[in-house]
Coordinates of C-alpha atoms in Angstrom, one line a residue:
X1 CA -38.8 -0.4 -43.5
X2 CA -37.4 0.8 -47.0
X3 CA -35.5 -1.6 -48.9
X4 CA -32.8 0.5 -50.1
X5 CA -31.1 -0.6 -46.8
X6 CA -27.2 -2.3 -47.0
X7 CA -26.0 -5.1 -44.8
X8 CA -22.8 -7.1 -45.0
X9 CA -22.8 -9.7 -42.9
X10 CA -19.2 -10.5 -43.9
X11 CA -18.1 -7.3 -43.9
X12 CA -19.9 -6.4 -40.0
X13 CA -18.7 -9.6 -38.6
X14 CA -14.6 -8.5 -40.1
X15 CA -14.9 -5.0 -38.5
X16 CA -16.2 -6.8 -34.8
X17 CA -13.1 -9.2 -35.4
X18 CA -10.8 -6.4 -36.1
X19 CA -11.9 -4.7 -33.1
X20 CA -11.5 -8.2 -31.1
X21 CA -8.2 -8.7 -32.4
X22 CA -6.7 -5.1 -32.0
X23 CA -8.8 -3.0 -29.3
X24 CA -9.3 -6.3 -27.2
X25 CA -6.0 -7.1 -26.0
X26 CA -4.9 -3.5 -25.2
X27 CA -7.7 -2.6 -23.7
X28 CA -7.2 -6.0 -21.6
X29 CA -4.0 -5.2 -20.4
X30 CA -4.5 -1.4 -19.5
X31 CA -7.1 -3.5 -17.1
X32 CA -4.8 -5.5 -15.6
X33 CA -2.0 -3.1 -15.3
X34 CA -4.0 -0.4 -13.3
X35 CA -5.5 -3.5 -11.1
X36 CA -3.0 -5.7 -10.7
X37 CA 0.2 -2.7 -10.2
X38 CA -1.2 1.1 -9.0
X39 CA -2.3 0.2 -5.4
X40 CA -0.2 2.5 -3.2
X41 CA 0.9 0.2 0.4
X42 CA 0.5 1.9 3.9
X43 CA 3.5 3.2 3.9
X44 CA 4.6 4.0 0.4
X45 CA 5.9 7.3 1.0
X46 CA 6.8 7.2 4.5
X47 CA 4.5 7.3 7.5
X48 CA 3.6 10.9 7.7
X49 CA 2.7 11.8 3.9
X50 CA 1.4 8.3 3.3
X51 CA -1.3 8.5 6.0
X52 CA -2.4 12.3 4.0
X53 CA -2.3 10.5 0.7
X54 CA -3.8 6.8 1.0
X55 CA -7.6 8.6 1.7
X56 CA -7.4 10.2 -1.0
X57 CA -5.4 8.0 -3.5
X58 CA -7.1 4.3 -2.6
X59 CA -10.5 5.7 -3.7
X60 CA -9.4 7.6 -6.7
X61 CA -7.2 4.7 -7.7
X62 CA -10.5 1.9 -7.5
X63 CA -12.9 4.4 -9.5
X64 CA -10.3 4.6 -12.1
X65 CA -9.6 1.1 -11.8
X66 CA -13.7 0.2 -11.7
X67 CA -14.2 2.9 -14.7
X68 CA -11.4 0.5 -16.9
X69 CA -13.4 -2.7 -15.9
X70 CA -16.6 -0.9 -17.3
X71 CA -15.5 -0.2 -20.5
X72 CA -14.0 -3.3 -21.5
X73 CA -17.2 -5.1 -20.7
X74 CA -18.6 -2.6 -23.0
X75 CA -16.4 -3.7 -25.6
X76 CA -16.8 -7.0 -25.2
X77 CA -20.7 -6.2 -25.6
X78 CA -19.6 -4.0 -29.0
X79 CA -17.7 -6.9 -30.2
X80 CA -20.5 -9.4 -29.4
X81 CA -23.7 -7.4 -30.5
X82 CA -22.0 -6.7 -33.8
X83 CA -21.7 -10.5 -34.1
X84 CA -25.5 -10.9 -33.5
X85 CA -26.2 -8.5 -35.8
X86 CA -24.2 -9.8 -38.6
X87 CA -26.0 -13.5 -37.6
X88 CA -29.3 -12.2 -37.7
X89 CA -28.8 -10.3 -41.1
X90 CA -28.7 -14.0 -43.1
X91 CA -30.8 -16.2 -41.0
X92 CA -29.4 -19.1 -43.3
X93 CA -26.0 -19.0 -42.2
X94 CA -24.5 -20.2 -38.5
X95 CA -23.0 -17.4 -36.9
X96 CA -19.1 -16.9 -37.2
X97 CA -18.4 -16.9 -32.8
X98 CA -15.9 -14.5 -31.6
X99 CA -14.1 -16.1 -28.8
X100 CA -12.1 -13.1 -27.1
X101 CA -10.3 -16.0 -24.7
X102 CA -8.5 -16.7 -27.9
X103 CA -7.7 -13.0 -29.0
X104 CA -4.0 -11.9 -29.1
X105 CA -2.2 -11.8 -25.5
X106 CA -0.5 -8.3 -24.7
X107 CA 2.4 -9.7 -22.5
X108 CA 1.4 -7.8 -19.2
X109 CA 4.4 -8.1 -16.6
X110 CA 5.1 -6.1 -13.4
X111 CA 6.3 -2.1 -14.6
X112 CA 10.2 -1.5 -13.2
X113 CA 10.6 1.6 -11.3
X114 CA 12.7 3.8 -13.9
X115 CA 15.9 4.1 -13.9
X116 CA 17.9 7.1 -12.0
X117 CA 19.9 9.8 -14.2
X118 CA 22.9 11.4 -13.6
X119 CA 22.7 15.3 -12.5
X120 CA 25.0 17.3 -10.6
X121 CA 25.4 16.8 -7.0
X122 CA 24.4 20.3 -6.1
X123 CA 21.3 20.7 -7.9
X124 CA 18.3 21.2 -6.0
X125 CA 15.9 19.7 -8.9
X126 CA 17.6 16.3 -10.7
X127 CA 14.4 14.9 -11.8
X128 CA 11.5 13.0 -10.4
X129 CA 13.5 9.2 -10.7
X130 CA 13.1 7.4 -7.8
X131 CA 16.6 6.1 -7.2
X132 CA 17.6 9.8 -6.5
X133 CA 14.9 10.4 -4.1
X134 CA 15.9 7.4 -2.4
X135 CA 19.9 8.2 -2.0
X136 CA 18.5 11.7 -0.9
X137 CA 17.0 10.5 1.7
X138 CA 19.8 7.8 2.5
X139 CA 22.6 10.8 2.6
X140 CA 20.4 13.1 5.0
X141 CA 19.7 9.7 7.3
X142 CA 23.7 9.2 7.2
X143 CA 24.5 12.9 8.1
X144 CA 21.8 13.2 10.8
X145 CA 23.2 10.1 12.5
X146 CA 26.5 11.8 12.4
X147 CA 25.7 15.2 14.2
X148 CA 25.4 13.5 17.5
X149 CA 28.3 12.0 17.4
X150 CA 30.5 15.7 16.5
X151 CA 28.5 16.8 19.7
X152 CA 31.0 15.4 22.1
X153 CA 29.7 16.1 25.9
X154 CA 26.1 17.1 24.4
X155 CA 22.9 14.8 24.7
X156 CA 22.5 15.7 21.0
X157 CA 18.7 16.2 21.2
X158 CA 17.9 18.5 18.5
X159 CA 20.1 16.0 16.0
X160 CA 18.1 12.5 17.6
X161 CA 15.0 14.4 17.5
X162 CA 15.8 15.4 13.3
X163 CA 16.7 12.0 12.7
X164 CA 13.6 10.7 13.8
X165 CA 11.3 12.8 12.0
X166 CA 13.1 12.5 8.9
X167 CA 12.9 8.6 9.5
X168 CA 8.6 9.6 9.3
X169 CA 9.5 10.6 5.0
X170 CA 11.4 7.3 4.1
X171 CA 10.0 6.6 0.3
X172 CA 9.6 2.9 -1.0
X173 CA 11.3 3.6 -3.9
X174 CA 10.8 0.3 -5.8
X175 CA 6.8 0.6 -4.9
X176 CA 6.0 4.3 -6.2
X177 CA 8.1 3.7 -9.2
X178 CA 6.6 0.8 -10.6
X179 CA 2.7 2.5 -9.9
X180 CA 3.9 5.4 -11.5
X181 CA 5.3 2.7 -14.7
X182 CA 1.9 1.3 -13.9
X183 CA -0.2 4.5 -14.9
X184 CA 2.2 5.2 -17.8
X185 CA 1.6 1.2 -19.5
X186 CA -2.2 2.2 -18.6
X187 CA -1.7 5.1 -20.6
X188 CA -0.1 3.4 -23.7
X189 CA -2.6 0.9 -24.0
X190 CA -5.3 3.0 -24.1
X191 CA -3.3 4.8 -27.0
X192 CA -2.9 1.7 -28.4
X193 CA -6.7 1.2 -29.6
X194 CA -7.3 1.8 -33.2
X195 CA -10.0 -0.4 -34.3
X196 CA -12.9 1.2 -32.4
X197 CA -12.0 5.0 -33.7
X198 CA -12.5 3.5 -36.8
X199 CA -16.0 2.0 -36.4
X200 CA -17.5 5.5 -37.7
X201 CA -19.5 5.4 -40.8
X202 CA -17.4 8.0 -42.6
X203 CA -13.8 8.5 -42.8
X204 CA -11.0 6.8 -44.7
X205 CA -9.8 3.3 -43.0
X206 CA -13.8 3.2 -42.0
X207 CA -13.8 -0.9 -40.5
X208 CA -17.7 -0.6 -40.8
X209 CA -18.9 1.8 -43.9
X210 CA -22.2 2.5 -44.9
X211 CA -21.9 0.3 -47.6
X212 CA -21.7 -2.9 -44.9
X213 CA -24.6 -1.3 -42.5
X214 CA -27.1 1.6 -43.1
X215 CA -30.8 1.8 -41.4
X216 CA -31.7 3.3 -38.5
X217 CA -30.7 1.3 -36.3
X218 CA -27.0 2.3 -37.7
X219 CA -27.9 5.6 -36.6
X220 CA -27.9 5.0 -32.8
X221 CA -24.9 2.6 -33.3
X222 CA -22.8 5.5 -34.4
X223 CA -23.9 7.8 -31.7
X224 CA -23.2 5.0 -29.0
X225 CA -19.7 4.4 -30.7
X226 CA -19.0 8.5 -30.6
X227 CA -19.9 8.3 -26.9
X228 CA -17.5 5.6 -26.4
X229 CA -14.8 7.1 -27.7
X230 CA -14.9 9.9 -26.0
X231 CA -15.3 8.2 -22.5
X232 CA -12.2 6.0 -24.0
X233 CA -10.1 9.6 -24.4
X234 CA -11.4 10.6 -20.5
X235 CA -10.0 7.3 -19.3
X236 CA -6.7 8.0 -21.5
X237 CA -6.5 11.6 -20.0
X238 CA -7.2 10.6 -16.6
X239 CA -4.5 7.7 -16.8
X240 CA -2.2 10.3 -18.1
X241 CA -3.4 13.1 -15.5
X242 CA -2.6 10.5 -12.3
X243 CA 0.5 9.1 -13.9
X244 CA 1.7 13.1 -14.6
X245 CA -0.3 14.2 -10.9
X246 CA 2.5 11.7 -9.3
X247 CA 5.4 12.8 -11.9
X248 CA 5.1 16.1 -10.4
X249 CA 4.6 14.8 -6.5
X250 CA 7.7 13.0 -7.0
X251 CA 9.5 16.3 -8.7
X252 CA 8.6 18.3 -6.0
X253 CA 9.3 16.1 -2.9
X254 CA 12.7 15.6 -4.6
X255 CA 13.4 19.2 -4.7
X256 CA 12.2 18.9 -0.8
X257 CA 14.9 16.2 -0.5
X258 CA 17.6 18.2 -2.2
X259 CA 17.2 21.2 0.2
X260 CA 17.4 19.2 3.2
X261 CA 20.3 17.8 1.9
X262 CA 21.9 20.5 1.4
X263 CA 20.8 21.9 4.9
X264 CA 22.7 18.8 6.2
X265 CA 26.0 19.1 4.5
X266 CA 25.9 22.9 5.9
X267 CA 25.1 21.9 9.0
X268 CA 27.8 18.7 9.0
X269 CA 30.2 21.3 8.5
X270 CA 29.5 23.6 10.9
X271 CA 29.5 21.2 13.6
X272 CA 32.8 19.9 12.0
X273 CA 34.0 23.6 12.1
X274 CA 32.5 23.7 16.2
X275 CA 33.8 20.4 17.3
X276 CA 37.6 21.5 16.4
X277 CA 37.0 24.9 18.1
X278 CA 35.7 22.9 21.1
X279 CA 39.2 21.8 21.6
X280 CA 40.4 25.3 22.3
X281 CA 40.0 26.6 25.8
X282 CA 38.3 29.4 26.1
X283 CA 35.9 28.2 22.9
X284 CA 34.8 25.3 24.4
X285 CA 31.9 26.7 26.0
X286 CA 30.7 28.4 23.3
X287 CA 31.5 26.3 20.7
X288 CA 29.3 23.5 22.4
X289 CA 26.7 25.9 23.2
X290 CA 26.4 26.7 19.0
X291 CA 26.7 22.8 18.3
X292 CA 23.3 22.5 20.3
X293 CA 21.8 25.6 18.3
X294 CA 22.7 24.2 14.9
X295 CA 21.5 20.9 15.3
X296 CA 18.0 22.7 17.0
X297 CA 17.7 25.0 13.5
X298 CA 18.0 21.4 11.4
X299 CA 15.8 19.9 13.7
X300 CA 13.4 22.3 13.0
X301 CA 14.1 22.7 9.3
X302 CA 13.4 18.8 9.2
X303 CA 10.6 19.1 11.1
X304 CA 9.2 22.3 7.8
X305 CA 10.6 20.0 5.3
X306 CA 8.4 16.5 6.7
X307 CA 5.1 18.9 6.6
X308 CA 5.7 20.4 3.5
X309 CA 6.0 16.7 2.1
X310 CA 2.9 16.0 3.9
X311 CA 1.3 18.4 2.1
X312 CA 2.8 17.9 -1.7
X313 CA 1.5 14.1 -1.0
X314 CA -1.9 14.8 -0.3
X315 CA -2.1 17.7 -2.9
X316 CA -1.2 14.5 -4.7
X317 CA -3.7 12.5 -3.6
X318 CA -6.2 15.7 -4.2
X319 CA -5.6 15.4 -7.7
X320 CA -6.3 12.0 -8.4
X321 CA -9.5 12.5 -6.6
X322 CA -10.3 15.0 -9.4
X323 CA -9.2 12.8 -12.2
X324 CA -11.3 9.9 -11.2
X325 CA -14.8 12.3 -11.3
X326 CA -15.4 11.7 -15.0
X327 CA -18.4 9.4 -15.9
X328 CA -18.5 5.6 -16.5
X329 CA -18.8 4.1 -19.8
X330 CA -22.1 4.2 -21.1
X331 CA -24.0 0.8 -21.6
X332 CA -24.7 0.0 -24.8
X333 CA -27.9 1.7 -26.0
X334 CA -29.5 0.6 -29.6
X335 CA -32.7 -0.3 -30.3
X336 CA -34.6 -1.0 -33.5
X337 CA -38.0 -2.0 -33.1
X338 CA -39.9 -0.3 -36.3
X339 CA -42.6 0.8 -34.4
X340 CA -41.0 3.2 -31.7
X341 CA -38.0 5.8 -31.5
X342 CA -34.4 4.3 -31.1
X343 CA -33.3 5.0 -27.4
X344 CA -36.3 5.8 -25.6
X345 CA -36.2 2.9 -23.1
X346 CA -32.4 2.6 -22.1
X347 CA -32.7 -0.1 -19.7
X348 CA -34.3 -2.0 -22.3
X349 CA -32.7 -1.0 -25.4
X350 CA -29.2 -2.2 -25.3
X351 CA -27.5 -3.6 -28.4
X352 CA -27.6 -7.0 -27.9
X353 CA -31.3 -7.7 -27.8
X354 CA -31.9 -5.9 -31.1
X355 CA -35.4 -7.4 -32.6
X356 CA -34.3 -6.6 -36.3
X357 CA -37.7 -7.3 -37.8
X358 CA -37.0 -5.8 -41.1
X359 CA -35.1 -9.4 -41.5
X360 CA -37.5 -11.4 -41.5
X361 CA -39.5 -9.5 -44.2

């Protein structure tokens, strides 16, 4: 080996501690918040859209959530082969540990679903907040309980058979807002690492120049840590691609809502209009007989609006299937034996079995 090589134990074992104490702890929580607060239950968005979504989502959800667990152990092997290198680059001195269990906490706490804005009571598109999706769905319940009852003389089939259906799209609005909070705090942690963009040999802010490290072995280091960081931006895209797949699930079965609500009001006051003309004599008939053909046209308008939800949920579900196909992180691959090229035997070679030999010479 030449001996124009640098190492810094000081200087190595600072950047893994940098990286321990500011990459660690977000990349922990972004962990725990796609574990512990993204799982969708049975019937999250009612019974009908939920049974199209759940195949789809549950799987996505745990590769994403598996692909997370992956790269923090990969950090934690970053943090802890960078301290075994800076050990074994002064054989003389005991090794300064890094114990992450004593790394800063990132307070982790259960996402609130946000909060519902104000926007014109006609509008067919006020935003994808959950507490409007929810009193949609509350008003069209309350006005399709009511058309039976302006139906005087009339079974009312067409207006029990609406109701029901539209009971098969009730939202749990508390539950898909706090997974869609979830995927955003997923997202910000993952924005939140710094250290480990900063592990490159070159650059200003560089936590590990090549005045603290430079061989060969450096070499494959800096292409491992370039492979890292671009799996790290996948997992950040693809935590920003499921929490904006749901954004847009959630805008468009709102805009379903708001039609159907506005179906209902025309229809509440038609039948208001029929039930007064009921009370004339020679309108009765008649007016009854439309009653029973309005309430039909909403029971079938419900019955377009419930599949169209269907399919806007498993669309949904579609595309966090296609956010979840990127690759895991990589294990860590560096090797420096003197007598053999870096990276040829991966299984083998990973960073924390380095055999430094050039040490001991």
């Amino acid at each position: 080996m030449s001996g124009d090589k640098k190492q810094d134990r000081a200087q190595i074992e600072k950047a893994a501690r940098a990286v321990a104490d500011r990459d660690y702890p977000h990349f922990r929580a972004a962990v725990q918040y796609a574990q512990d607060f993204t799982t969708l239950d049975q019937f999250a968005f009612g019974i009908a859209p939920s049974g199209a979504l759940l195949p789809r989502y549950g799987p996505a959800r745990d590769t994403q959530v598996k692909n997370l667990h992956d790269g923090l152990d990969r950090l934690e092997k970053l943090i802890a082969g960078m301290t075994e290198v800076a050990y074994r680059m002064s054989v003389t001195e005991a090794a300064n540990t890094i114990d992450l269990n004593r790394s800063p906490k990132v307070l982790v706490t259960k996402p609130t679903a946000p909060k519902a804005t104000s926007g014109g009571f006609g509008a067919l598109r006020l935003g994808a907040t959950i507490g409007f999706l929810y009193s949609n769905w509350r008003l069209c319940s309350t006005l399709k309980s009511s058309f039976g009852v302006l139906m005087p003389g009339l079974i009312g089939g067409g207006a029990v058979s609406s109701l029901l259906m539209w009971a098969t799209v009730v939202p749990d609005d508390e539950q898909i807002g706090t997974v869609k909070s979830a995927w955003q705090r997923v997202q910000a942690e993952l924005d939140a690492l710094t250290g480990i963009h900063l592990l490159n040999s070159a650059g200003e802010g560089a936590l590990l120049p090549r005045s603290a490290w430079d061989d060969d072995a450096r070499e494959a280091f800096d292409r491992w840590v370039r492979s890292f960081q671009a799996e790290l931006d996948e997992a950040l895209a693809a935590a920003r691609d499921g929490h904006d797949a749901l954004d847009d699930a959630l805008n468009a079965i709102h805009e379903l809502h708001g039609l159907m609500r506005e179906c209902d009001i025309a229809t509440l006051v038609a039948l208001l209009t029929l039930m007064a003309a009921s009370f004339v004599p020679f309108l009765t008939l008649q007016a009854r007989a439309a009653q029973q053909a309005i309430t039909i046209i909403n029971a079938l308008a419900t019955a377009c609006t419930v599949m169209m939800m269907v399919v806007t949920v498993s669309s949904y579900g579609s595309m966090m299937g296609l956010v979840s196909d990127g690759s895991r992180f990589h294990e860590l691959q560096i090797d420096n034996a003197p007598d053999r090229k870096y990276g040829d035997q991966p299984v083998r070679d990973t960073f924390v079995d380095l055999d430094i030999d050039w040490l001991k010479s």
